Short mmCIF file of C-alpha atoms in Angstrom, two decimals:
data_model
loop_
_atom_site.label_atom_id
_atom_site.label_comp_id
_atom_site.label_asym_id
_atom_site.label_seq_id
_atom_site.Cartn_x
_atom_site.Cartn_y
_atom_site.Cartn_z
CA UNK A 1188 -25.42 183.46 -131.88
CA UNK A 1189 -24.05 183.58 -135.39
CA UNK A 1190 -21.83 180.94 -136.91
CA UNK A 1191 -18.50 182.66 -136.17
CA UNK A 1192 -19.24 182.83 -132.42
CA UNK A 1193 -20.11 179.14 -132.35
CA UNK A 1194 -16.88 178.32 -134.11
CA UNK A 1195 -14.83 180.35 -131.65
CA UNK A 1196 -16.64 178.71 -128.72
CA UNK A 1197 -15.89 175.19 -129.99
CA UNK A 1198 -12.15 175.29 -130.25
CA UNK A 1199 -10.48 172.19 -131.60
CA UNK A 1200 -7.62 171.09 -129.41
CA UNK A 1201 -5.69 167.94 -128.62
CA UNK A 1202 -6.47 166.00 -125.50
CA UNK A 1203 -5.33 162.90 -123.65
CA UNK A 1204 -7.32 159.78 -123.18
CA UNK A 1205 -6.38 156.63 -121.34
CA UNK A 1206 -6.99 153.36 -123.14
CA UNK A 1207 -6.59 150.68 -120.52
CA UNK A 1208 -5.14 149.37 -118.28
CA UNK A 1209 -8.44 147.50 -118.25
CA UNK A 1210 -9.69 148.12 -121.75
CA UNK A 1211 -10.97 144.81 -123.09
CA UNK A 1212 -9.27 145.31 -126.45
CA UNK A 1213 -5.83 145.41 -124.89
CA UNK A 1214 -5.95 141.76 -123.70
CA UNK A 1215 -4.28 142.42 -120.40
CA UNK A 1216 -3.07 145.31 -118.41
CA UNK A 1217 -1.57 147.54 -121.04
CA UNK A 1218 -2.19 151.26 -120.67
CA UNK A 1219 -2.12 153.36 -123.78
CA UNK A 1220 -1.91 157.14 -123.46
CA UNK A 1221 -3.58 158.46 -126.53
CA UNK A 1222 -3.22 162.03 -127.74
CA UNK A 1223 -6.24 162.69 -129.90
CA UNK A 1224 -7.54 165.48 -132.03
CA UNK A 1225 -11.21 164.68 -132.47
CA UNK A 1226 -10.97 161.04 -133.32
CA UNK A 1227 -7.66 161.26 -135.14
CA UNK A 1228 -4.77 159.77 -133.19
CA UNK A 1229 -1.76 162.05 -132.87
CA UNK A 1230 0.37 159.98 -130.55
CA UNK A 1231 0.23 156.59 -128.79
CA UNK A 1232 2.35 156.08 -125.70
CA UNK A 1233 2.28 152.59 -124.22
CA UNK A 1234 2.73 152.61 -120.46
CA UNK A 1235 4.04 149.36 -119.11
CA UNK A 1236 4.74 147.81 -115.76
CA UNK A 1237 1.33 146.84 -114.43
CA UNK A 1238 2.21 143.16 -114.24
CA UNK A 1239 5.94 143.34 -113.99
CA UNK A 1240 7.09 140.35 -111.96
CA UNK A 1241 10.85 140.72 -112.38
CA UNK A 1242 11.20 137.33 -114.04
CA UNK A 1243 14.70 138.11 -115.28
CA UNK A 1244 15.84 138.94 -111.75
CA UNK A 1245 14.16 135.83 -110.35
CA UNK A 1246 16.08 133.80 -112.92
CA UNK A 1247 19.35 135.00 -111.36
CA UNK A 1248 18.24 133.41 -108.10
CA UNK A 1249 16.99 130.13 -109.53
CA UNK A 1250 18.75 127.03 -110.80
CA UNK A 1251 18.57 126.25 -114.50
CA UNK A 1252 15.80 123.67 -113.99
CA UNK A 1253 13.74 126.20 -112.07
CA UNK A 1254 14.09 128.94 -114.68
CA UNK A 1255 12.07 126.91 -117.18
CA UNK A 1256 8.81 127.16 -115.26
CA UNK A 1257 9.06 130.94 -115.07
CA UNK A 1258 9.08 131.22 -118.85
CA UNK A 1259 5.59 129.68 -118.89
CA UNK A 1260 4.40 132.86 -117.30
CA UNK A 1261 5.86 135.19 -119.93
CA UNK A 1262 4.06 134.47 -123.16
CA UNK A 1263 1.54 132.08 -121.71
CA UNK A 1264 0.09 131.25 -125.11
CA UNK A 1265 3.37 129.76 -126.37
CA UNK A 1266 4.70 128.32 -123.15
CA UNK A 1267 6.10 125.15 -124.72
CA UNK A 1268 8.21 127.19 -127.11
CA UNK A 1269 9.44 129.46 -124.30
CA UNK A 1270 10.45 126.41 -122.26
CA UNK A 1271 12.19 125.01 -125.29
CA UNK A 1272 14.19 128.22 -125.75
CA UNK A 1273 15.67 128.06 -122.24
CA UNK A 1274 16.30 124.31 -122.51
CA UNK A 1275 18.07 124.71 -125.86
CA UNK A 1276 20.30 127.44 -124.47
CA UNK A 1277 21.31 125.32 -121.49
CA UNK A 1278 21.79 122.23 -123.64
CA UNK A 1279 23.94 124.10 -126.16
CA UNK A 1280 26.07 125.50 -123.35
CA UNK A 1281 26.56 122.04 -121.87
CA UNK A 1282 27.04 120.59 -125.38
CA UNK A 1283 24.51 117.85 -124.64
CA UNK A 1284 23.51 115.48 -127.40
CA UNK A 1285 19.72 115.47 -127.42
CA UNK A 1286 17.91 112.32 -128.64
CA UNK A 1287 16.02 112.56 -131.92
CA UNK A 1288 12.81 111.54 -130.15
CA UNK A 1289 12.95 114.60 -127.91
CA UNK A 1290 13.60 116.91 -130.86
CA UNK A 1291 10.60 115.57 -132.79
CA UNK A 1292 8.26 115.68 -129.78
CA UNK A 1293 9.35 119.22 -129.00
CA UNK A 1294 8.67 120.27 -132.57
CA UNK A 1295 5.20 118.70 -132.59
CA UNK A 1296 4.34 120.28 -129.25
CA UNK A 1297 5.70 123.62 -130.46
CA UNK A 1298 3.52 123.56 -133.55
CA UNK A 1299 0.47 122.52 -131.52
CA UNK A 1300 1.18 125.49 -129.27
CA UNK A 1301 1.39 127.76 -132.28
CA UNK A 1302 -1.93 126.44 -133.54
CA UNK A 1303 -3.56 126.93 -130.15
CA UNK A 1304 -2.17 130.45 -129.91
CA UNK A 1305 -3.35 131.40 -133.38
CA UNK A 1306 -6.80 129.96 -132.69
CA UNK A 1307 -7.11 132.06 -129.56
CA UNK A 1308 -5.80 135.10 -131.45
CA UNK A 1309 -8.34 134.55 -134.23
CA UNK A 1310 -11.13 134.36 -131.68
CA UNK A 1311 -10.23 137.46 -129.76
CA UNK A 1312 -9.30 139.48 -132.83
CA UNK A 1313 -12.72 138.82 -134.30
CA UNK A 1314 -14.21 139.94 -131.01
CA UNK A 1315 -12.10 143.12 -131.06
CA UNK A 1316 -13.55 144.15 -134.38
CA UNK A 1317 -17.08 143.20 -133.41
CA UNK A 1318 -17.59 139.58 -134.47
CA UNK A 1319 -18.37 137.79 -131.21
CA UNK A 1320 -19.00 134.37 -132.79
CA UNK A 1321 -15.34 133.90 -133.66
CA UNK A 1322 -14.49 133.91 -129.98
CA UNK A 1323 -16.49 130.78 -129.35
CA UNK A 1324 -15.30 128.98 -132.46
CA UNK A 1325 -11.67 129.73 -131.76
CA UNK A 1326 -11.92 128.52 -128.18
CA UNK A 1327 -13.89 125.45 -129.23
CA UNK A 1328 -11.05 124.18 -131.40
CA UNK A 1329 -8.36 125.24 -128.97
CA UNK A 1330 -10.01 123.07 -126.31
CA UNK A 1331 -8.96 119.94 -128.21
CA UNK A 1332 -5.32 121.02 -128.19
CA UNK A 1333 -5.59 121.81 -124.49
CA UNK A 1334 -6.85 118.26 -123.92
CA UNK A 1335 -3.79 116.89 -125.72
CA UNK A 1336 -1.55 119.00 -123.51
CA UNK A 1337 -3.41 118.08 -120.35
CA UNK A 1338 -3.18 114.37 -121.04
CA UNK A 1339 0.52 114.41 -121.87
CA UNK A 1340 1.96 117.23 -119.79
CA UNK A 1341 -0.52 117.51 -116.94
CA UNK A 1342 -1.48 121.12 -117.44
CA UNK A 1343 -3.40 123.16 -119.96
CA UNK A 1344 -1.58 126.48 -120.00
CA UNK A 1345 1.61 126.46 -117.94
CA UNK A 1346 2.96 123.09 -118.94
CA UNK A 1347 6.62 123.10 -117.82
CA UNK A 1348 7.13 119.90 -119.80
CA UNK A 1349 10.58 120.56 -121.25
CA UNK A 1350 13.53 120.25 -118.93
CA UNK A 1351 17.22 120.80 -119.73
CA UNK A 1352 18.19 117.46 -121.24
CA UNK A 1353 14.85 116.39 -122.67
CA UNK A 1354 11.30 116.04 -121.45
CA UNK A 1355 9.95 115.61 -117.96
CA UNK A 1356 8.26 112.33 -118.83
CA UNK A 1357 7.41 110.42 -122.00
CA UNK A 1358 4.41 111.27 -124.13
CA UNK A 1359 1.10 109.68 -123.25
CA UNK A 1360 0.14 106.57 -125.31
CA UNK A 1361 -2.92 108.45 -126.61
CA UNK A 1362 -0.89 111.45 -127.77
CA UNK A 1363 -0.38 110.35 -131.40
CA UNK A 1364 -4.00 109.35 -131.94
CA UNK A 1365 -5.37 112.48 -130.32
CA UNK A 1366 -3.11 114.71 -132.40
CA UNK A 1367 -4.17 112.95 -135.62
CA UNK A 1368 -7.81 113.26 -134.66
CA UNK A 1369 -7.34 116.93 -133.99
CA UNK A 1370 -5.66 117.52 -137.36
CA UNK A 1371 -8.50 115.80 -139.25
CA UNK A 1372 -11.03 117.78 -137.21
CA UNK A 1373 -9.33 121.12 -137.63
CA UNK A 1374 -8.85 120.69 -141.39
CA UNK A 1375 -12.62 120.86 -141.74
CA UNK A 1376 -12.91 123.80 -139.33
CA UNK A 1377 -10.23 126.12 -140.70
CA UNK A 1378 -12.09 126.75 -143.99
CA UNK A 1379 -15.06 127.76 -141.83
CA UNK A 1380 -12.88 130.47 -140.26
CA UNK A 1381 -12.38 131.90 -143.74
CA UNK A 1382 -16.06 131.69 -144.65
CA UNK A 1383 -17.19 133.24 -141.41
CA UNK A 1384 -14.75 136.13 -141.10
CA UNK A 1385 -12.07 136.49 -143.78
CA UNK A 1386 -14.46 137.00 -146.70
CA UNK A 1387 -16.81 139.30 -144.79
CA UNK A 1388 -16.99 142.73 -146.41
CA UNK A 1389 -17.34 144.59 -143.11
CA UNK A 1390 -14.28 142.84 -141.74
CA UNK A 1391 -12.26 143.48 -144.90
CA UNK A 1392 -13.10 147.18 -144.85
CA UNK A 1393 -12.06 147.30 -141.22
CA UNK A 1394 -8.70 145.67 -141.95
CA UNK A 1395 -7.58 146.60 -145.45
CA UNK A 1396 -5.14 149.51 -145.56
CA UNK A 1397 -5.25 149.92 -141.77
CA UNK A 1398 -2.01 150.10 -139.76
CA UNK A 1399 0.34 149.90 -142.72
CA UNK A 1400 3.92 148.92 -141.85
CA UNK A 1401 6.51 149.01 -144.59
CA UNK A 1402 9.27 146.41 -144.85
CA UNK A 1403 11.96 148.97 -143.98
CA UNK A 1404 10.09 150.03 -140.85
CA UNK A 1405 9.46 146.43 -139.85
CA UNK A 1406 13.20 145.77 -139.94
CA UNK A 1407 14.17 148.98 -138.16
CA UNK A 1408 11.59 148.44 -135.38
CA UNK A 1409 12.77 144.89 -134.91
CA UNK A 1410 9.43 143.38 -135.80
CA UNK A 1411 9.36 139.61 -135.98
CA UNK A 1412 6.93 136.80 -136.42
CA UNK A 1413 3.71 137.28 -138.38
CA UNK A 1414 3.97 141.06 -137.96
CA UNK A 1415 7.29 141.16 -139.81
CA UNK A 1416 6.21 138.58 -142.38
CA UNK A 1417 3.02 140.51 -143.09
CA UNK A 1418 5.29 143.31 -144.30
CA UNK A 1419 7.37 141.01 -146.51
CA UNK A 1420 10.28 140.73 -144.07
CA UNK A 1421 11.50 137.15 -144.16
CA UNK A 1422 12.27 136.56 -140.49
CA UNK A 1423 11.18 133.00 -139.66
CA UNK A 1424 13.75 131.59 -137.22
CA UNK A 1425 12.52 128.09 -137.98
CA UNK A 1426 13.60 128.59 -141.61
CA UNK A 1427 16.76 130.64 -141.22
CA UNK A 1428 18.26 129.11 -138.07
CA UNK A 1429 16.54 125.73 -137.68
CA UNK A 1430 16.48 124.24 -134.22
CA UNK A 1431 15.01 120.97 -132.89
CA UNK A 1432 13.55 119.02 -135.83
CA UNK A 1433 12.74 121.91 -138.16
CA UNK A 1434 15.53 120.93 -140.55
CA UNK A 1435 13.78 117.59 -141.14
CA UNK A 1436 10.49 119.06 -142.35
CA UNK A 1437 9.47 121.02 -145.41
CA UNK A 1438 7.23 124.01 -144.94
CA UNK A 1439 6.75 127.40 -146.53
CA UNK A 1440 7.49 130.67 -144.88
CA UNK A 1441 4.30 132.67 -145.34
CA UNK A 1442 5.08 136.14 -146.68
CA UNK A 1443 2.73 138.98 -147.57
CA UNK A 1444 3.87 142.29 -148.93
CA UNK A 1445 0.90 144.56 -148.18
CA UNK A 1446 1.93 145.25 -144.59
CA UNK A 1447 -1.57 146.15 -143.43
CA UNK A 1448 -3.72 144.48 -140.80
CA UNK A 1449 -5.33 142.16 -143.34
CA UNK A 1450 -1.90 140.91 -144.43
CA UNK A 1451 -0.93 140.10 -140.86
CA UNK A 1452 -4.25 138.32 -140.44
CA UNK A 1453 -3.72 136.24 -143.59
CA UNK A 1454 -0.18 135.34 -142.54
CA UNK A 1455 -1.47 133.80 -139.33
CA UNK A 1456 -4.29 131.92 -141.03
CA UNK A 1457 -1.89 130.43 -143.57
CA UNK A 1458 0.62 129.66 -140.83
CA UNK A 1459 -2.01 127.42 -139.26
CA UNK A 1460 -2.05 125.34 -142.46
CA UNK A 1461 1.76 125.21 -142.42
CA UNK A 1462 1.80 124.14 -138.76
CA UNK A 1463 -0.61 121.32 -139.53
CA UNK A 1464 1.62 120.25 -142.43
CA UNK A 1465 4.65 120.14 -140.11
CA UNK A 1466 2.80 118.04 -137.53
CA UNK A 1467 1.57 115.64 -140.23
CA UNK A 1468 5.12 115.07 -141.45
CA UNK A 1469 6.38 114.21 -137.97
CA UNK A 1470 3.50 112.57 -136.11
CA UNK A 1471 3.71 109.17 -137.86
CA UNK A 1472 7.42 108.64 -137.36
CA UNK A 1473 8.36 109.73 -133.88
CA UNK A 1474 11.67 107.89 -133.39
CA UNK A 1475 12.03 105.42 -130.56
CA UNK A 1476 14.54 106.16 -127.85
CA UNK A 1477 15.12 107.92 -124.62
CA UNK A 1478 12.94 110.88 -123.68
CA UNK A 1479 15.75 112.58 -121.79
CA UNK A 1480 19.45 112.42 -121.23
CA UNK A 1481 20.76 112.41 -117.71
CA UNK A 1482 22.07 115.70 -116.41
CA UNK A 1483 23.61 116.51 -113.06
CA UNK A 1484 21.13 117.34 -110.33
CA UNK A 1485 22.87 120.70 -110.06
CA UNK A 1486 23.51 122.09 -113.53
CA UNK A 1487 26.53 124.37 -113.76
CA UNK A 1488 27.07 126.09 -117.08
CA UNK A 1489 30.61 126.82 -118.22
CA UNK A 1490 31.79 130.38 -117.97
CA UNK A 1491 30.67 132.48 -120.91
CA UNK A 1492 27.76 133.94 -122.84
CA UNK A 1493 25.12 131.84 -124.54
CA UNK A 1494 22.33 132.86 -126.88
CA UNK A 1495 19.55 130.94 -128.54
CA UNK A 1496 16.57 132.17 -130.48
CA UNK A 1497 13.36 130.37 -131.33
CA UNK A 1498 10.21 131.27 -133.20
CA UNK A 1499 7.25 131.59 -130.85
CA UNK A 1500 3.73 132.18 -132.04
CA UNK A 1501 4.43 135.92 -131.79
CA UNK A 1502 7.92 136.08 -133.25
CA UNK A 1503 11.51 135.76 -132.28
CA UNK A 1504 12.24 134.95 -128.66
CA UNK A 1505 15.89 135.18 -127.69
CA UNK A 1506 17.41 133.88 -124.49
CA UNK A 1507 20.76 135.32 -123.43
CA UNK A 1508 22.57 133.70 -120.52
CA UNK A 1509 25.72 135.15 -119.02
CA UNK A 1510 27.26 132.50 -116.80
CA UNK A 1511 30.14 132.76 -114.38
CA UNK A 1512 30.32 129.02 -113.88
CA UNK A 1513 28.00 128.84 -110.88
CA UNK A 1514 24.64 127.10 -110.59
CA UNK A 1515 22.71 130.30 -111.26
CA UNK A 1516 23.04 132.57 -114.27
CA UNK A 1517 24.83 135.85 -113.63
CA UNK A 1518 22.43 137.56 -115.98
CA UNK A 1519 19.57 136.26 -118.03
CA UNK A 1520 17.87 138.39 -120.65
CA UNK A 1521 14.84 137.60 -122.73
CA UNK A 1522 14.40 139.25 -126.08
CA UNK A 1523 10.64 138.99 -126.28
CA UNK A 1524 8.78 139.40 -129.55
CA UNK A 1525 5.88 141.33 -128.01
CA UNK A 1526 8.05 144.19 -126.81
CA UNK A 1527 9.46 144.97 -130.25
CA UNK A 1528 6.08 144.54 -131.86
CA UNK A 1529 4.52 146.96 -129.37
CA UNK A 1530 7.19 149.56 -130.10
CA UNK A 1531 5.87 150.05 -133.63
CA UNK A 1532 2.30 150.66 -132.51
CA UNK A 1533 2.77 154.40 -132.38
CA UNK A 1534 4.18 154.36 -135.91
CA UNK A 1535 1.28 152.49 -137.48
CA UNK A 1536 -1.52 154.07 -135.47
CA UNK A 1537 -0.76 157.79 -135.91
CA UNK A 1538 -3.17 159.44 -138.33
CA UNK A 1539 -5.79 156.74 -137.95
CA UNK A 1540 -8.98 156.55 -135.92
CA UNK A 1541 -9.38 154.90 -132.52
CA UNK A 1542 -11.20 152.01 -134.17
CA UNK A 1543 -8.23 151.51 -136.48
CA UNK A 1544 -5.93 151.41 -133.46
CA UNK A 1545 -7.99 148.54 -132.03
CA UNK A 1546 -7.78 146.69 -135.35
CA UNK A 1547 -4.01 147.16 -135.66
CA UNK A 1548 -3.46 146.17 -132.02
CA UNK A 1549 -5.50 143.00 -132.54
CA UNK A 1550 -3.32 141.97 -135.47
CA UNK A 1551 -0.11 142.72 -133.59
CA UNK A 1552 -1.26 139.92 -131.23
CA UNK A 1553 0.23 141.35 -128.05
CA UNK A 1554 0.51 139.28 -124.92
CA UNK A 1555 1.22 141.72 -122.12
CA UNK A 1556 3.02 139.40 -119.63
CA UNK A 1557 5.49 138.76 -122.45
CA UNK A 1558 6.15 142.50 -122.70
CA UNK A 1559 6.32 143.27 -119.00
CA UNK A 1560 7.98 140.05 -117.83
CA UNK M 889 -23.29 151.48 -159.27
CA UNK M 890 -20.52 150.44 -156.89
CA UNK M 891 -22.80 151.54 -154.05
CA UNK M 892 -25.32 148.87 -154.92
CA UNK M 893 -22.47 146.45 -155.69
CA UNK M 894 -21.18 146.99 -152.17
CA UNK M 895 -24.61 146.28 -150.70
CA UNK M 896 -24.91 143.13 -152.83
CA UNK M 897 -21.47 141.88 -151.81
CA UNK M 898 -22.14 142.76 -148.18
CA UNK M 899 -25.33 140.74 -148.09
CA UNK M 900 -23.68 137.86 -149.93
CA UNK M 901 -20.76 137.58 -147.49
CA UNK M 902 -23.12 138.04 -144.57
CA UNK M 903 -25.16 135.08 -145.77
CA UNK M 904 -22.00 133.01 -146.29
CA UNK M 905 -21.04 133.65 -142.70
CA UNK M 906 -24.57 132.98 -141.49
CA UNK M 907 -24.55 129.63 -143.26
CA UNK M 908 -21.70 128.63 -140.92
CA UNK M 909 -23.39 129.88 -137.78
CA UNK M 910 -26.78 128.56 -138.97
CA UNK M 911 -25.32 125.08 -139.37
CA UNK M 912 -24.25 125.11 -135.74
CA UNK M 913 -27.53 126.64 -134.65
CA UNK M 914 -29.47 123.77 -136.18
CA UNK M 915 -27.04 121.03 -135.05
CA UNK M 916 -26.22 122.52 -131.69
CA UNK M 917 -25.77 119.19 -129.87
CA UNK M 918 -23.43 117.70 -132.46
CA UNK M 919 -19.83 118.30 -131.57
CA UNK M 920 -20.61 120.36 -128.52
CA UNK M 921 -17.62 120.44 -126.22
CA UNK M 922 -19.21 122.39 -123.38
CA UNK M 923 -18.94 120.62 -120.04
CA UNK M 924 -21.86 121.16 -117.66
CA UNK M 925 -19.34 121.50 -114.87
CA UNK M 926 -21.04 121.61 -111.48
CA UNK M 927 -23.68 119.16 -112.67
CA UNK M 928 -21.28 116.59 -114.07
CA UNK M 929 -19.11 116.28 -110.98
CA UNK M 930 -19.99 112.60 -110.49
CA UNK M 931 -18.81 111.58 -113.92
CA UNK M 932 -16.05 114.13 -114.44
CA UNK M 933 -12.67 112.43 -114.50
CA UNK M 934 -9.45 114.34 -114.94
CA UNK M 935 -6.52 112.94 -116.89
CA UNK M 936 -4.11 110.78 -114.86
CA UNK M 937 -1.24 113.21 -115.21
CA UNK M 938 -3.29 116.29 -114.28
CA UNK M 939 -1.51 118.42 -111.68
CA UNK M 940 -4.05 119.29 -109.02
CA UNK M 941 -2.14 119.34 -105.78
CA UNK M 942 0.75 117.49 -104.17
CA UNK M 943 -0.24 114.64 -101.89
CA UNK M 944 1.65 112.03 -99.86
CA UNK M 945 0.01 108.60 -100.13
CA UNK M 946 -0.14 106.50 -96.96
CA UNK M 947 -0.77 102.78 -96.75
CA UNK M 948 -3.25 101.07 -94.42
CA UNK M 949 -0.70 100.98 -91.57
CA UNK M 950 -0.38 104.77 -91.71
CA UNK M 951 3.05 104.57 -93.27
CA UNK M 952 4.47 106.90 -95.94
CA UNK M 953 7.60 106.75 -98.10
CA UNK M 954 9.21 110.08 -97.19
CA UNK M 955 12.72 109.73 -95.78
CA UNK M 956 13.15 113.47 -95.19
CA UNK M 957 15.97 113.89 -97.72
CA UNK M 958 14.70 117.39 -98.51
CA UNK M 959 15.34 117.08 -102.26
CA UNK M 960 11.83 118.35 -102.98
CA UNK M 961 12.42 121.34 -100.74
CA UNK M 962 15.58 122.18 -102.68
CA UNK M 963 13.93 121.61 -106.06
CA UNK M 964 10.97 123.87 -105.34
CA UNK M 965 11.41 127.25 -107.07
CA UNK M 966 9.27 129.26 -104.67
CA UNK M 967 9.56 127.65 -101.25
CA UNK M 968 6.20 125.89 -101.23
CA UNK M 969 7.62 122.91 -99.39
CA UNK M 970 9.05 123.01 -95.88
CA UNK M 971 10.23 119.91 -94.09
CA UNK M 972 10.61 119.86 -90.34
CA UNK M 973 12.75 116.88 -89.43
CA UNK M 974 14.49 115.35 -86.48
CA UNK M 975 16.94 112.55 -85.77
CA UNK M 976 15.09 109.78 -83.93
CA UNK M 977 16.10 106.31 -82.89
CA UNK M 978 15.02 103.78 -85.49
CA UNK M 979 13.27 100.89 -83.65
CA UNK M 980 14.63 98.29 -86.08
CA UNK M 981 18.32 99.07 -86.10
CA UNK M 982 18.55 101.04 -82.88
CA UNK M 983 20.54 103.80 -84.63
CA UNK M 984 19.66 107.47 -84.91
CA UNK M 985 17.99 108.14 -88.24
CA UNK M 986 16.61 111.24 -90.00
CA UNK M 987 12.81 111.24 -89.77
CA UNK M 988 10.29 113.81 -90.87
CA UNK M 989 8.21 115.52 -88.25
CA UNK M 990 6.06 117.57 -90.61
CA UNK M 991 6.06 117.81 -94.41
CA UNK M 992 4.47 121.23 -94.92
CA UNK M 993 3.06 122.10 -98.35
CA UNK M 994 1.89 125.63 -99.15
CA UNK M 995 -0.70 125.11 -101.86
CA UNK M 996 -1.23 128.86 -102.14
CA UNK M 997 2.37 129.37 -103.26
CA UNK M 998 2.63 126.33 -105.52
CA UNK M 999 2.99 126.94 -109.26
CA UNK M 1000 2.39 123.28 -110.19
CA UNK M 1001 5.73 122.97 -111.96
CA UNK M 1002 6.20 119.34 -110.90
CA UNK M 1003 9.89 119.67 -110.03
CA UNK M 1004 9.45 118.29 -106.48
CA UNK M 1005 7.80 115.13 -107.74
CA UNK M 1006 10.56 114.67 -110.34
CA UNK M 1007 13.19 115.18 -107.65
CA UNK M 1008 11.73 112.71 -105.11
CA UNK M 1009 13.95 109.59 -105.03
CA UNK M 1010 11.42 107.41 -103.18
CA UNK M 1011 8.15 108.47 -104.88
CA UNK M 1012 6.82 109.69 -101.57
CA UNK M 1013 4.82 112.56 -103.07
CA UNK M 1014 2.53 112.40 -106.08
CA UNK M 1015 0.08 114.56 -107.99
CA UNK M 1016 -3.55 114.30 -107.04
CA UNK M 1017 -6.19 115.14 -109.63
CA UNK M 1018 -8.35 117.14 -107.25
CA UNK M 1019 -8.74 120.62 -108.73
CA UNK M 1020 -11.37 122.16 -106.48
CA UNK M 1021 -8.83 123.87 -104.29
CA UNK M 1022 -10.69 126.99 -103.21
CA UNK M 1023 -11.13 127.52 -99.47
CA UNK M 1024 -12.64 130.28 -97.32
CA UNK M 1025 -9.47 131.05 -95.41
CA UNK M 1026 -5.95 131.41 -96.79
CA UNK M 1027 -4.57 129.47 -93.81
CA UNK M 1028 -6.30 126.31 -95.01
CA UNK M 1029 -4.00 126.30 -98.04
CA UNK M 1030 -1.05 125.40 -95.85
CA UNK M 1031 -1.21 121.65 -95.52
CA UNK M 1032 0.72 119.05 -93.57
CA UNK M 1033 1.09 116.14 -95.97
CA UNK M 1034 2.10 113.40 -93.53
CA UNK M 1035 -0.77 112.22 -91.38
CA UNK M 1036 -0.50 112.50 -87.60
CA UNK M 1037 1.31 109.55 -86.06
CA UNK M 1038 2.51 108.27 -89.43
CA UNK M 1039 5.83 106.46 -89.80
CA UNK M 1040 8.27 105.71 -92.58
CA UNK M 1041 7.44 102.59 -94.51
CA UNK M 1042 9.98 99.89 -93.65
CA UNK M 1043 12.50 99.17 -96.35
CA UNK M 1044 12.34 102.58 -98.01
CA UNK M 1045 15.87 103.87 -98.41
CA UNK M 1046 17.17 106.87 -100.28
#
């Protein structure tokens, strides 16, 4: 055969390939329908619904105290912050005055959750791009935070510690000491993260200039959290609409303008330093006082619509409650950060290789139960 | 030139990373957090607040503190608790009083949210720290928390 016949026999054409629902790099049951030409991605279509549990519908059935424990199961890596979001919405609707002690404890627990989430993300993102060691180091340090949670709240992942009106029970006497020990420990470990992975040439080449998202696109896709801030979009809810004790602390909103995967990575690493700074400012002066205010056994919200947003480890979580004055919400809607962040995946992956898609997905930090709900 | 520069930088950063891993390789016992789980069962102690499963403590006279008020049943988000109760004649006062027949707890449905224990006015149910909950048959996960023949502890009122 001569060259022309070979060329006509090997026609180049687009084809479909399924990535997931059980691909390890998708961290859960997310199915991506890829349209590929060779190895160049032409289109990415996320297919959702594999772990849809109808949490929003179940919320319409449950009382306001019961709703809180369902939010643990959405973004399970920032369950404290999810719980806090529902509690704040209910408390604002009831116009409850929350004790300072509760606000400070909620902020500390929220930042510990953010640290734990970012540690896990760092571990699995390193694993996604081929550095298996990071997985063990990330989990090693997260274990100490899990111990803090287990001692105070009774659970390691699905805590359900916040209740409308305060906390379920007071913090454990060891909480302050354990948190301080963890901060001193992790301050020596976080530079190791940089030495092990951030500076590595192979890692940098894998990340730099991959999955570029401009600031305009970040805003129009509704990106939030580290994904938005990696593109220079100032969207930190803690800074712009402070809740709990965030108006009492000073911290920087980490912003990067490059908008590529490396920028999103650096935003999260620097956020860990900021989280530790926030905890250090609060841990020594937790005010004395009550750990909860008494609410009715059956909470009935006044008629109307209520909205509250918080900054989870992944971005902006909004809780919208439409109440008709009964003990259940008429409608409850979660605006989850993962869903918006997933919507821009097609935009940043088109034109790249499959390996680049894995790298961009790792830095989007998707948690699928948060998307499917 | 940049080709060799790349190789040089690559090796340099590789060695920087390996200095971190090498440190842990040489001091592997220091700071190890791995628990040798099945082997350390005798010494393993969970935290006091750990939510393993719901239990109903009984005293030595086979008496519990559950009055059958059903507040835990109402508080439970997913119907893990069922209380079968009856009105029986109280031997002390001679009046008819609400008494539990069976306090049924479905461990397989429980999400460990802790709302039942918060709701209980008489502290009749508590968290146990037992976490080895796996069984060979799903039916074993349905438990009756009050022991057979048990009575309400005298003096426990709602």
